Amino acid sequence: MRIKLINPNTTVSMTEAMGRCARRVVAPGTELDAVSPATGPASIEGYYDEAMALPGLLAEIKRGEQAGYDGYVIACFGDPGLYAARELARGPVVGIAEAAMHAASMLGTGFSVVTTLARTCGMAWHLAENYGMKRFCRNVRAVDLPVLELENPQSDARRLITDECRRALAEDGSEVIVLGCAGMAELCESIGREIGAPVVEGVVAAVKQVEALVAMGLRTSKRGDFAYPLPKSYAGHANQLNAA
Amino acid sequence: MRIKLINPNTTVSMTEAMGRCARRVVAPGTELDAVSPATGPASIEGYYDEAMALPGLLAEIKRGEQAGYDGYVIACFGDPGLYAARELARGPVVGIAEAAMHAASMLGTGFSVVTTLARTCGMAWHLAENYGMKRFCRNVRAVDLPVLELENPQSDARRLITDECRRALAEDGSEVIVLGCAGMAELCESIGREIGAPVVEGVVAAVKQVEALVAMGLRTSKRGDFAYPLPKSYAGHANQLNAA
Amino acid sequence: MRIKLINPNTTVSMTEAMGRCARRVVAPGTELDAVSPATGPASIEGYYDEAMALPGLLAEIKRGEQAGYDGYVIACFGDPGLYAARELARGPVVGIAEAAMHAASMLGTGFSVVTTLARTCGMAWHLAENYGMKRFCRNVRAVDLPVLELENPQSDARRLITDECRRALAEDGSEVIVLGCAGMAELCESIGREIGAPVVEGVVAAVKQVEALVAMGLRTSKRGDFAYPLPKSYAGHANQLNAA
Amino acid sequence: MRIKLINPNTTVSMTEAMGRCARRVVAPGTELDAVSPATGPASIEGYYDEAMALPGLLAEIKRGEQAGYDGYVIACFGDPGLYAARELARGPVVGIAEAAMHAASMLGTGFSVVTTLARTCGMAWHLAENYGMKRFCRNVRAVDLPVLELENPQSDARRLITDECRRALAEDGSEVIVLGCAGMAELCESIGREIGAPVVEGVVAAVKQVEALVAMGLRTSKRGDFAYPLPKSYAGHANQLNAA
Amino acid sequence: MRIKLINPNTTVSMTEAMGRCARRVVAPGTELDAVSPATGPASIEGYYDEAMALPGLLAEIKRGEQAGYDGYVIACFGDPGLYAARELARGPVVGIAEAAMHAASMLGTGFSVVTTLARTCGMAWHLAENYGMKRFCRNVRAVDLPVLELENPQSDARRLITDECRRALAEDGSEVIVLGCAGMAELCESIGREIGAPVVEGVVAAVKQVEALVAMGLRTSKRGDFAYPLPKSYAGHANQLNAA
Amino acid sequence: MRIKLINPNTTVSMTEAMGRCARRVVAPGTELDAVSPATGPASIEGYYDEAMALPGLLAEIKRGEQAGYDGYVIACFGDPGLYAARELARGPVVGIAEAAMHAASMLGTGFSVVTTLARTCGMAWHLAENYGMKRFCRNVRAVDLPVLELENPQSDARRLITDECRRALAEDGSEVIVLGCAGMAELCESIGREIGAPVVEGVVAAVKQVEALVAMGLRTSKRGDFAYPLPKSYAGHANQLNAA
């Protein structure tokens, strides 16, 4: 089975870290490729950034279809382009926020999301609602750290996030933590050990979810909303983007 | 007051029709410009089409800000890029699905949306929920006509849509109709006369809504989710798209 | 176009202030009349007060229909009698809570209502739900000031309300403020400047909303719940009230 | 214990029928008085009718307080004035729609309301939501019979309603029926026998509910929304209505 | 009329206290029997405890049917086995959480539940949702006292609970208190007097609710979910449990 | 990794079929044991049956803990005892309805459940709500076939279920099918091929879900609701059941 993980931002060191985390959990026989698009923003911290990441991200899905991948992971906690990607793909496409929230809902009665910038908290709430996970989501908390600081060894990221996770357990009455940024993938295990509660990280959760769906022989339904896109004529740049 | 209406597809004849409809309802002193982006698909009938329309649409918002517009209308019934546009704009940005549903909710206790392709019905439901309008939305119905057929004088569009509106009143128990495609703007008045119930069309509804908000001196809040985008470095094409 | 604004309480100085605010925002060609009923309580601060205001308020709608008004505003934040008024009126009828909440939902992802007495907070929550605006309403806050104190120049109203608005932004994570009393109409602009966030006031929001609906040629649906009242025989006082 | 049942319309024969039904179910020691207001419409079939019934209805609550009643029933399926009545009363006040829906929710997993005119179906849905009973309410159906026809021995009311109840069980998958009009009180038992499913009628349900609350020593909370109304000055007729 | 109250735990002194409270409020002519099952845990403080209490509890319903009881109360705040009991019983079955929340919703606009152990708060929220009472439930609070400590005269139970009720009124904005444990039945009246707000206790609320339903001639619907259980063959112990 | 699948009914041929299906999808290195309890009903078709299955089911979890299993599947579509099992288990416990609905929600925008007896449809709706999956669940349909008939080669089960799945796609507008009974596990693949849409079967979905959670190192949270049960004294039979 071949799974393609797409980090929709163009920071390759982050993509490589995600690949490392993902490869640690896949089953024997699962091949996992982690890529960044050729075009897009270095990090995604708002709706405009998401919009600018979409053409590159969707081009990767199209390339993936040609290469015959069995399924896809969109590895940014806003799950940008998830529905558009499902239109393009034959196999399953799973977002990391989606997978993490679903997994968390099976381990306790409520979770808190701990994310980077406060301005993305609304996004996480919105996703929780879309996925039916709002009833499990007790709070969304931000440490107010830019995404790229997670990669900076000088930053205090690990301590700040661990402290926020502890506050989430104590103040929100949550039983499980969801890490709200793909850049936190490598912190997951150590935080879990420190706080004594399950910590769910979306990159591995989504990879395992796609692996499970493919193993069951399940694909994206092509009846209704996720049918393949209709052919269109394009004006300007979009022509090339679409052909990508 | 200057309002910029952006039709996110690139079919200029449709944009011009929207402009005509909008100009008929604006107050004295309101200047209305209707544009299509330089780049994007000829029509929008799914999530992938929306994604491909975003760079061109958002470039128009950015150009609009430089030109000093007071507010914006996004004139496609899926309201693509609404939140990203709000991040970019100082003044209000209103989507046509948003405005039409809000208006309909004040004229009766329930409405039906009548749209073009069945594959976009899910989108309309999703928007109804996002805007808090699900409690008013009794049904979303499609006549299964491609968007561009609305412009074809040979097509039976007017009759098909009018018949579906009648069925909506009779079968859904709806009291109001919302037309679910910007391409239906010019059909609104005649359908309303024929079916004897209020028919709300989003292009004029959104233009009047933006006009009202600007007249009250209200702008998009820059606290929280709709704060201006953070500066980013971009790789590849996105660099030019962002600079557009 | 002629719009009738009805302040359902009988404090005429308040009605006049509302008229002043409304006239500042209407489009050229819109005629705005602001009235109080001949009968009713001096202020409305609960469900009993609302009930006692209804006969006078509805008599003003009936008088308005005879005089040929195009639309109506009910200018009390509880939106008393809104559905009964819609049964009586041919044109649109909009409540000020309704209009303010709708407008606020387009300017940010969440708002706080700041109102007068704590005992009316439940009412505001209830309206938010009825209008589908609960998902945007982060909190309802009271300064615990009787409605008529808003008119008292000796009262500290402006400062108390401004402080509460500031707390709403900081503590509720709200991005927009909705002023929860028609008596606050004249404070709106200055508070907005002081707190640096959009402040929506219902009297002007409702007047512009009615103006927009009338400009679009839309009326209250007479199919279903808002059909004209059925003729009835009346016993006692109600006979005169009905004939009013 | 003394309970006052108020039929808010002025059709005394209907009030007397309700009194007969109620007296059949009260416990030994419970005194039940059934009254109509001195002023108001002969029947209530819409929001305007409700508004016109309120002054007379609330005067009866005030008179009841002076006479020392322990609790009240509002015997019209729209539960008009319920919250205003709770402000005025020391003891519990229960509406018949409220009581019937609550009772039905304990006897099966879903009920259908069968009411008179189609134009009041929206009201019943609205009440179901207010009381938290929407999850149990599978449908609201109307036989399209004016309320006063229920009293006409020539009308086919009993058969029409029984047939609609049967359809509700078969088509809505409901397990329980709620009769949606106080005028149906005397039909309840025979319909239940005919259709072989529980049929809940609100007049007796509300009387028993008030009796239960009073027996438990419970009263309307005077903290918050249902605190006694604040004293007000009144203009015009309302002065007399308030003094009534 | 004969009502059987089943305390699903096996602490007989608690069962007797519930019987005393219930008998104080029943109407003349109502016979109330309070029993504990022959088998089960001494107290119920979690989902496993509930599961282990079910066989004994359901055996008591079956015995009750043979003895011809008219209705049943399940007297543990988690309402364990409510739906299974409804399958077995001809007459109504009411849970004490169900009855208390319903009653509270008629006395104010919001209530707080005050219960024993924090680990059961999730259960109470879950029940509030099942019964449609979530919109009235402002908070669920625990004093963190084991259930059996309520019976210990040395424990500080009364003071701890009264203090928590006071905090609920002040901090949650609640207007009514619901006591969240059958073991609190005898504390209800004195707490109500001390805090000056209605305090609803489920044992008496459920007994009065069953009494009301029986007086109205209403039984559990046997259409759909609560039809009698289908005959089954059983392996092992369950054979005896089923025959009990 | 060792996973224990518990079929809570005592029909061993069904348990063996589940085991076969499950073993086909597990990853290399996963050991899957499928068991039935020593005590309980032969099939589960209602709330009473669920209650009678719990002691045997929970005894299997306890035995599993002693044997060191890494996770558990509860293989009956009502997911009986799921929360009690989570209290007992260190590792994850997943129900088959839970897993199937979650998986289905990632493959399309809406699914229909196709189950055996109509009397269990309410249960499926209830689970959909508990898991946050109600927004994806378009309908729950029954073929009205007793569970054990699925095993009868003479029964028309495969055709009846396939036909109902086709109707679900056509009439409910669903994009995905969820099979609502563990006994349907072996039919899944062929139905999927026939109807041309994804068909999700819970036994394999839950096994893969547990496998994924264990691979990620995640366990049931022991903070809050799913903490280990408190020690209790037991009366009667329950003593042995608890010791089992």
Tab-separated table of N, CA, C and O in Angstrom, chain D residues 134-190:
chain	number	residue	atom	x	y	z
D	134	LYS	N	-37.638	19.077	20.916
D	134	LYS	CA	-37.545	18.903	19.468
D	134	LYS	C	-37.004	17.521	19.094
D	134	LYS	O	-37.402	16.941	18.092
D	135	ARG	N	-36.105	16.982	19.910
D	135	ARG	CA	-35.548	15.675	19.598
D	135	ARG	C	-36.583	14.570	19.678
D	135	ARG	O	-36.361	13.481	19.156
D	136	PHE	N	-37.677	14.821	20.394
D	136	PHE	CA	-38.732	13.816	20.491
D	136	PHE	C	-39.848	14.057	19.481
D	136	PHE	O	-40.652	13.169	19.229
D	137	CYS	N	-39.917	15.258	18.943
D	137	CYS	CA	-41.044	15.641	18.078
D	137	CYS	C	-40.754	15.215	16.632
D	137	CYS	O	-39.952	15.833	15.936
D	138	ARG	N	-41.440	14.168	16.178
D	138	ARG	CA	-41.168	13.635	14.847
D	138	ARG	C	-41.916	14.418	13.766
D	138	ARG	O	-41.483	14.482	12.624
D	139	ASN	N	-43.075	14.964	14.118
D	139	ASN	CA	-43.835	15.726	13.131
D	139	ASN	C	-44.921	16.538	13.833
D	139	ASN	O	-45.304	16.234	14.958
D	140	VAL	N	-45.375	17.593	13.138
D	140	VAL	CA	-46.545	18.351	13.589
D	140	VAL	C	-47.515	18.337	12.424
D	140	VAL	O	-47.162	18.747	11.317
D	141	ARG	N	-48.709	17.828	12.651
D	141	ARG	CA	-49.685	17.644	11.588
D	141	ARG	C	-50.956	18.424	11.896
D	141	ARG	O	-51.349	18.538	13.050
D	142	ALA	N	-51.607	18.919	10.856
D	142	ALA	CA	-52.844	19.671	11.045
D	142	ALA	C	-53.971	18.993	10.275
D	142	ALA	O	-53.754	18.457	9.192
D	143	VAL	N	-55.183	19.009	10.882
D	143	VAL	CA	-56.340	18.466	10.165
D	143	VAL	C	-57.055	19.577	9.399
D	143	VAL	O	-58.011	19.320	8.687
D	144	ASP	N	-56.590	20.792	9.585
D	144	ASP	CA	-57.166	21.991	8.952
D	144	ASP	C	-58.652	22.160	9.225
D	144	ASP	O	-59.498	22.206	8.335
D	145	LEU	N	-58.881	22.290	10.503
D	145	LEU	CA	-60.211	22.495	11.046
D	145	LEU	C	-60.092	23.711	11.967
D	145	LEU	O	-59.206	23.737	12.814
D	146	PRO	N	-60.944	24.720	11.819
D	146	PRO	CA	-60.865	25.853	12.752
D	146	PRO	C	-61.159	25.384	14.178
D	146	PRO	O	-61.946	24.448	14.377
D	147	VAL	N	-60.519	26.029	15.150
D	147	VAL	CA	-60.634	25.609	16.547
D	147	VAL	C	-62.093	25.464	16.972
D	147	VAL	O	-62.484	24.465	17.594
D	148	LEU	N	-62.938	26.425	16.624
D	148	LEU	CA	-64.308	26.396	17.143
D	148	LEU	C	-65.148	25.269	16.541
D	148	LEU	O	-66.173	24.891	17.090
D	149	GLU	N	-64.701	24.720	15.399
D	149	GLU	CA	-65.416	23.579	14.827
D	149	GLU	C	-65.334	22.343	15.724
D	149	GLU	O	-66.150	21.417	15.597
D	150	LEU	N	-64.316	22.319	16.606
D	150	LEU	CA	-64.189	21.183	17.518
D	150	LEU	C	-65.421	21.058	18.402
D	150	LEU	O	-65.771	19.977	18.876
D	151	GLU	N	-66.088	22.185	18.631
D	151	GLU	CA	-67.266	22.225	19.496
D	151	GLU	C	-68.548	21.935	18.737
D	151	GLU	O	-69.614	21.782	19.330
D	152	ASN	N	-68.469	21.926	17.426
D	152	ASN	CA	-69.658	21.747	16.593
D	152	ASN	C	-69.975	20.257	16.435
D	152	ASN	O	-69.218	19.523	15.809
D	153	PRO	N	-71.079	19.793	16.975
D	153	PRO	CA	-71.375	18.353	16.917
D	153	PRO	C	-71.579	17.869	15.470
D	153	PRO	O	-71.409	16.686	15.185
D	154	GLN	N	-71.907	18.815	14.579
D	154	GLN	CA	-72.070	18.433	13.171
D	154	GLN	C	-70.715	18.190	12.474
D	154	GLN	O	-70.658	17.541	11.434
D	155	SER	N	-69.667	18.772	13.020
D	155	SER	CA	-68.368	18.641	12.331
D	155	SER	C	-67.861	17.210	12.466
D	155	SER	O	-68.247	16.473	13.381
D	156	ASP	N	-66.972	16.869	11.611
D	156	ASP	CA	-66.423	15.525	11.571
D	156	ASP	C	-65.143	15.421	12.395
D	156	ASP	O	-64.293	14.570	12.122
D	157	ALA	N	-65.004	16.329	13.352
D	157	ALA	CA	-63.731	16.492	14.037
D	157	ALA	C	-63.136	15.185	14.555
D	157	ALA	O	-61.982	14.861	14.269
D	158	ARG	N	-63.922	14.439	15.296
D	158	ARG	CA	-63.382	13.241	15.927
D	158	ARG	C	-62.776	12.277	14.899
D	158	ARG	O	-61.678	11.753	15.071
D	159	ARG	N	-63.500	12.095	13.802
D	159	ARG	CA	-63.002	11.162	12.797
D	159	ARG	C	-61.739	11.697	12.111
D	159	ARG	O	-60.752	10.993	11.919
D	160	LEU	N	-61.784	12.986	11.744
D	160	LEU	CA	-60.630	13.599	11.074
D	160	LEU	C	-59.370	13.489	11.935
D	160	LEU	O	-58.286	13.168	11.442
D	161	ILE	N	-59.544	13.778	13.208
D	161	ILE	CA	-58.380	13.766	14.102
D	161	ILE	C	-57.888	12.329	14.305
D	161	ILE	O	-56.690	12.061	14.270
D	162	THR	N	-58.811	11.411	14.497
D	162	THR	CA	-58.401	10.003	14.683
D	162	THR	C	-57.644	9.500	13.454
D	162	THR	O	-56.601	8.835	13.581
D	163	ASP	N	-58.135	9.839	12.282
D	163	ASP	CA	-57.449	9.403	11.056
D	163	ASP	C	-56.041	9.995	10.972
D	163	ASP	O	-55.088	9.319	10.583
D	164	GLU	N	-55.935	11.276	11.341
D	164	GLU	CA	-54.615	11.916	11.287
D	164	GLU	C	-53.667	11.275	12.302
D	164	GLU	O	-52.466	11.107	12.027
D	165	CYS	N	-54.177	10.906	13.438
D	165	CYS	CA	-53.347	10.227	14.449
D	165	CYS	C	-52.843	8.890	13.892
D	165	CYS	O	-51.679	8.529	14.088
D	166	ARG	N	-53.708	8.174	13.227
D	166	ARG	CA	-53.285	6.895	12.635
D	166	ARG	C	-52.174	7.114	11.610
D	166	ARG	O	-51.191	6.390	11.567
D	167	ARG	N	-52.368	8.126	10.764
D	167	ARG	CA	-51.315	8.427	9.780
D	167	ARG	C	-50.006	8.802	10.464
D	167	ARG	O	-48.926	8.450	10.006
D	168	ALA	N	-50.100	9.525	11.552
D	168	ALA	CA	-48.888	9.937	12.276
D	168	ALA	C	-48.110	8.700	12.739
D	168	ALA	O	-46.882	8.634	12.596
D	169	LEU	N	-48.821	7.725	13.291
D	169	LEU	CA	-48.130	6.512	13.750
D	169	LEU	C	-47.471	5.790	12.577
D	169	LEU	O	-46.318	5.370	12.642
D	170	ALA	N	-48.200	5.716	11.472
D	170	ALA	CA	-47.710	4.923	10.335
D	170	ALA	C	-46.603	5.635	9.569
D	170	ALA	O	-45.588	5.048	9.211
D	171	GLU	N	-46.788	6.921	9.329
D	171	GLU	CA	-45.859	7.630	8.434
D	171	GLU	C	-44.686	8.289	9.165
D	171	GLU	O	-43.619	8.459	8.588
D	172	ASP	N	-44.907	8.749	10.391
D	172	ASP	CA	-43.834	9.457	11.093
D	172	ASP	C	-42.991	8.508	11.937
D	172	ASP	O	-41.971	8.922	12.489
D	173	GLY	N	-43.422	7.264	12.062
D	173	GLY	CA	-42.720	6.358	12.971
D	173	GLY	C	-42.830	6.798	14.419
D	173	GLY	O	-41.981	6.481	15.245
D	174	SER	N	-43.884	7.539	14.739
D	174	SER	CA	-44.060	7.998	16.124
D	174	SER	C	-44.649	6.897	16.976
D	174	SER	O	-45.348	6.012	16.483
D	175	GLU	N	-44.370	6.992	18.272
D	175	GLU	CA	-44.863	5.974	19.202
D	175	GLU	C	-45.953	6.529	20.114
D	175	GLU	O	-46.640	5.789	20.800
D	176	VAL	N	-46.074	7.855	20.118
D	176	VAL	CA	-47.014	8.540	21.011
D	176	VAL	C	-47.629	9.697	20.228
D	176	VAL	O	-46.986	10.265	19.339
D	177	ILE	N	-48.899	10.047	20.556
D	177	ILE	CA	-49.567	11.200	19.940
D	177	ILE	C	-49.765	12.299	20.980
D	177	ILE	O	-50.138	12.010	22.127
D	178	VAL	N	-49.516	13.543	20.588
D	178	VAL	CA	-49.852	14.695	21.419
D	178	VAL	C	-50.959	15.467	20.706
D	178	VAL	O	-50.797	15.847	19.538
D	179	LEU	N	-52.067	15.675	21.388
D	179	LEU	CA	-53.153	16.455	20.779
D	179	LEU	C	-52.832	17.937	20.916
D	179	LEU	O	-52.571	18.415	22.018
D	180	GLY	N	-52.868	18.654	19.803
D	180	GLY	CA	-52.326	20.008	19.774
D	180	GLY	C	-53.333	21.123	19.930
D	180	GLY	O	-53.152	22.186	19.341
D	181	CYS	N	-54.375	20.917	20.716
D	181	CYS	CA	-55.349	21.992	20.921
D	181	CYS	C	-56.149	21.672	22.165
D	181	CYS	O	-56.624	20.541	22.333
D	182	ALA	N	-56.305	22.680	23.050
D	182	ALA	CA	-57.053	22.472	24.289
D	182	ALA	C	-58.485	22.042	24.004
D	182	ALA	O	-59.120	21.361	24.810
D	183	GLY	N	-58.986	22.395	22.829
D	183	GLY	CA	-60.346	22.024	22.484
D	183	GLY	C	-60.528	20.535	22.225
D	183	GLY	O	-61.652	20.051	22.057
D	184	MET	N	-59.414	19.811	22.174
D	184	MET	CA	-59.511	18.366	21.912
D	184	MET	C	-59.553	17.544	23.199
D	184	MET	O	-59.547	16.313	23.143
D	185	ALA	N	-59.631	18.226	24.354
D	185	ALA	CA	-59.477	17.535	25.631
D	185	ALA	C	-60.428	16.351	25.765
D	185	ALA	O	-60.042	15.277	26.230
D	186	GLU	N	-61.659	16.529	25.339
D	186	GLU	CA	-62.634	15.449	25.581
D	186	GLU	C	-62.519	14.290	24.594
D	186	GLU	O	-63.161	13.266	24.763
D	187	LEU	N	-61.725	14.490	23.537
D	187	LEU	CA	-61.591	13.416	22.545
D	187	LEU	C	-60.494	12.418	22.897
D	187	LEU	O	-60.409	11.328	22.314
D	188	CYS	N	-59.658	12.802	23.823
D	188	CYS	CA	-58.402	12.092	24.059
D	188	CYS	C	-58.594	10.602	24.321
D	188	CYS	O	-57.980	9.751	23.671
D	189	GLU	N	-59.449	10.288	25.264
D	189	GLU	CA	-59.559	8.898	25.700
D	189	GLU	C	-60.016	7.973	24.568
D	189	GLU	O	-59.438	6.916	24.334
D	190	SER	N	-61.059	8.422	23.837
D	190	SER	CA	-61.601	7.538	22.801
D	190	SER	C	-60.600	7.347	21.666
D	190	SER	O	-60.476	6.261	21.102
